[in-house]
Amino acid sequence: MEQKDSAAEGRFHRRIEAGEKIEPKDWMSDKYRRQLIRLISQHAHSEIVGMLPEGNWITRAPSLRRKLGLLAKVQDEAGHGLYLYCAAETLGVSREEMTEQLLSGAGSGAGELRTGKPQIHKTGGRGRYAASLPDVQIKAAEGG
């Protein structure tokens, strides 16, 4: 069985090296699929969390034109996140699972970049939320 998997993995990597398009239903190793889901979901989370601070400024914008500009930016970020979540779903992960990861801070996989868990909390009625992001700390590389 292991020899069959290694042969399939070899064919898969040759397809990538040849520049072929890989579709979600195509064979790929579990490790590759997990990493791809992780990458796409992290990007989606980044889009969603990135829109939250912008949204806080909409009510403080000095003019209708500025409010419209902020609204458009927030809408774009939300749309980008939605597209990325949809792409990750085609690889076999549920939207609910990714949402739970976002809210719990689990599966951030930030590597050497360590951030505190984003705090997303309800600020009032009618579905209003705010986010606070703790300071970012970069772990120093060992050995120079």
Short mmCIF file of C-alpha atoms in Angstrom, two decimals:
data_model
loop_
_atom_site.label_atom_id
_atom_site.label_comp_id
_atom_site.label_asym_id
_atom_site.label_seq_id
_atom_site.Cartn_x
_atom_site.Cartn_y
_atom_site.Cartn_z
CA MET A 1 0.00 0.00 0.00
CA GLU A 2 2.86 2.38 0.88
CA GLN A 3 4.47 1.77 -2.53
CA LYS A 4 1.16 2.61 -4.24
CA ASP A 5 0.91 5.88 -2.25
CA SER A 6 4.48 6.84 -3.05
CA ALA A 7 3.86 6.21 -6.76
CA ALA A 8 0.72 8.37 -6.62
CA GLU A 9 2.64 11.07 -4.76
CA GLY A 10 5.35 11.00 -7.44
CA ARG A 11 2.75 11.41 -10.21
CA PHE A 12 1.12 14.23 -8.25
CA HIS A 13 4.41 16.15 -7.84
CA ARG A 14 5.26 15.65 -11.53
CA ARG A 15 1.90 17.21 -12.41
CA ILE A 16 2.68 20.21 -10.20
CA GLU A 17 6.17 20.59 -11.69
CA ALA A 18 4.64 20.45 -15.18
CA GLY A 19 2.37 23.35 -14.23
CA GLU A 20 -0.83 21.34 -14.48
CA LYS A 21 -3.92 22.60 -12.71
CA ILE A 22 -4.84 20.51 -9.66
CA GLU A 23 -8.55 20.36 -8.85
CA PRO A 24 -9.99 19.71 -5.36
CA LYS A 25 -11.29 16.26 -6.37
CA ASP A 26 -7.91 15.19 -7.80
CA TRP A 27 -5.72 12.87 -5.78
CA MET A 28 -3.37 14.58 -3.33
CA SER A 29 -1.70 13.33 -0.19
CA ASP A 30 -3.51 13.92 3.09
CA LYS A 31 -0.61 16.07 4.28
CA TYR A 32 -0.78 18.26 1.15
CA ARG A 33 -4.59 18.60 1.46
CA ARG A 34 -4.31 19.55 5.18
CA GLN A 35 -1.65 22.17 4.44
CA LEU A 36 -3.70 23.59 1.58
CA ILE A 37 -6.80 23.82 3.79
CA ARG A 38 -4.69 25.46 6.51
CA LEU A 39 -3.26 28.01 4.08
CA ILE A 40 -6.62 28.92 2.54
CA SER A 41 -8.48 29.08 5.86
CA GLN A 42 -5.77 31.28 7.41
CA HIS A 43 -6.07 33.64 4.47
CA ALA A 44 -9.87 33.68 4.88
CA HIS A 45 -9.55 34.36 8.61
CA SER A 46 -7.15 37.21 7.83
CA GLU A 47 -9.69 38.81 5.48
CA ILE A 48 -12.48 38.56 8.07
CA VAL A 49 -10.43 39.82 11.02
CA GLY A 50 -8.95 42.55 8.82
CA MET A 51 -12.38 44.02 8.11
CA LEU A 52 -13.36 44.37 11.77
CA PRO A 53 -11.22 47.42 12.67
CA GLU A 54 -12.34 49.17 9.47
CA GLY A 55 -15.96 48.57 10.41
CA ASN A 56 -15.45 50.33 13.74
CA TRP A 57 -14.60 53.53 11.87
CA ILE A 58 -17.72 53.66 9.68
CA THR A 59 -19.81 55.53 12.27
CA ARG A 60 -16.91 57.91 12.97
CA ALA A 61 -16.24 58.85 9.35
CA PRO A 62 -16.51 62.64 8.84
CA SER A 63 -18.63 62.51 5.68
CA LEU A 64 -20.99 60.28 3.74
CA ARG A 65 -18.34 59.84 1.04
CA ARG A 66 -15.85 58.52 3.61
CA LYS A 67 -18.52 56.25 5.12
CA LEU A 68 -19.22 54.81 1.67
CA GLY A 69 -15.51 54.24 1.11
CA LEU A 70 -15.19 52.33 4.39
CA LEU A 71 -18.34 50.34 3.68
CA ALA A 72 -16.95 49.31 0.30
CA LYS A 73 -13.67 48.26 1.88
CA VAL A 74 -15.42 46.18 4.56
CA GLN A 75 -17.67 44.60 1.93
CA ASP A 76 -14.66 43.70 -0.22
CA GLU A 77 -12.85 42.08 2.71
CA ALA A 78 -15.94 40.09 3.68
CA GLY A 79 -16.35 38.95 0.08
CA HIS A 80 -12.73 37.86 -0.14
CA GLY A 81 -13.15 35.86 3.07
CA LEU A 82 -16.32 34.24 1.72
CA TYR A 83 -14.63 33.18 -1.52
CA LEU A 84 -11.71 31.71 0.38
CA TYR A 85 -13.98 29.81 2.79
CA CYS A 86 -15.83 28.40 -0.24
CA ALA A 87 -12.52 27.31 -1.79
CA ALA A 88 -11.49 25.55 1.44
CA GLU A 89 -14.87 23.81 1.61
CA THR A 90 -14.21 22.18 -1.77
CA LEU A 91 -11.20 20.49 -0.14
CA GLY A 92 -13.35 18.82 2.51
CA VAL A 93 -13.52 21.11 5.55
CA SER A 94 -16.80 22.57 6.78
CA ARG A 95 -17.53 26.27 7.18
CA GLU A 96 -18.56 25.59 10.78
CA GLU A 97 -15.17 24.04 11.54
CA MET A 98 -13.32 27.02 10.07
CA THR A 99 -15.55 29.48 11.94
CA GLU A 100 -14.85 27.66 15.20
CA GLN A 101 -11.10 27.82 14.45
CA LEU A 102 -11.38 31.57 13.85
CA LEU A 103 -13.29 32.23 17.06
CA SER A 104 -11.17 29.94 19.23
CA GLY A 105 -7.80 30.88 17.72
CA ALA A 106 -7.12 27.17 17.14
CA GLY A 107 -5.18 26.07 14.09
CA SER A 108 -3.59 29.45 13.54
CA GLY A 109 -0.30 27.78 12.57
CA ALA A 110 1.46 31.10 12.76
CA GLY A 111 4.90 29.46 12.86
CA GLU A 112 7.50 31.86 14.20
CA LEU A 113 5.07 34.75 14.24
CA ARG A 114 3.17 34.55 17.53
CA THR A 115 0.04 36.57 18.04
CA GLY A 116 -2.47 36.53 20.78
CA LYS A 117 -5.86 35.09 20.02
CA PRO A 118 -8.13 37.69 18.42
CA GLN A 119 -10.87 38.70 20.82
CA ILE A 120 -14.16 39.01 18.96
CA HIS A 121 -17.06 40.05 21.13
CA LYS A 122 -20.60 41.34 20.79
CA THR A 123 -20.81 45.08 21.47
CA GLY A 124 -24.53 45.60 21.42
CA GLY A 125 -27.74 44.61 19.75
CA ARG A 126 -28.40 43.96 16.09
CA GLY A 127 -25.35 41.78 15.44
CA ARG A 128 -22.65 44.34 16.23
CA TYR A 129 -19.22 42.90 16.90
CA ALA A 130 -15.81 44.34 17.66
CA ALA A 131 -12.36 42.81 17.53
CA SER A 132 -9.28 43.48 19.54
CA LEU A 133 -5.94 42.03 18.57
CA PRO A 134 -3.21 41.66 21.19
CA ASP A 135 0.27 42.90 20.37
CA VAL A 136 2.23 40.85 17.88
CA GLN A 137 5.41 39.26 19.17
CA ILE A 138 8.06 37.85 16.87
CA LYS A 139 10.00 34.94 18.28
CA ALA A 140 13.73 35.48 17.89
CA ALA A 141 15.55 32.95 15.73
CA GLU A 142 18.06 30.83 17.60
CA GLY A 143 21.69 30.75 16.58
CA GLY A 144 21.93 34.13 14.90
#
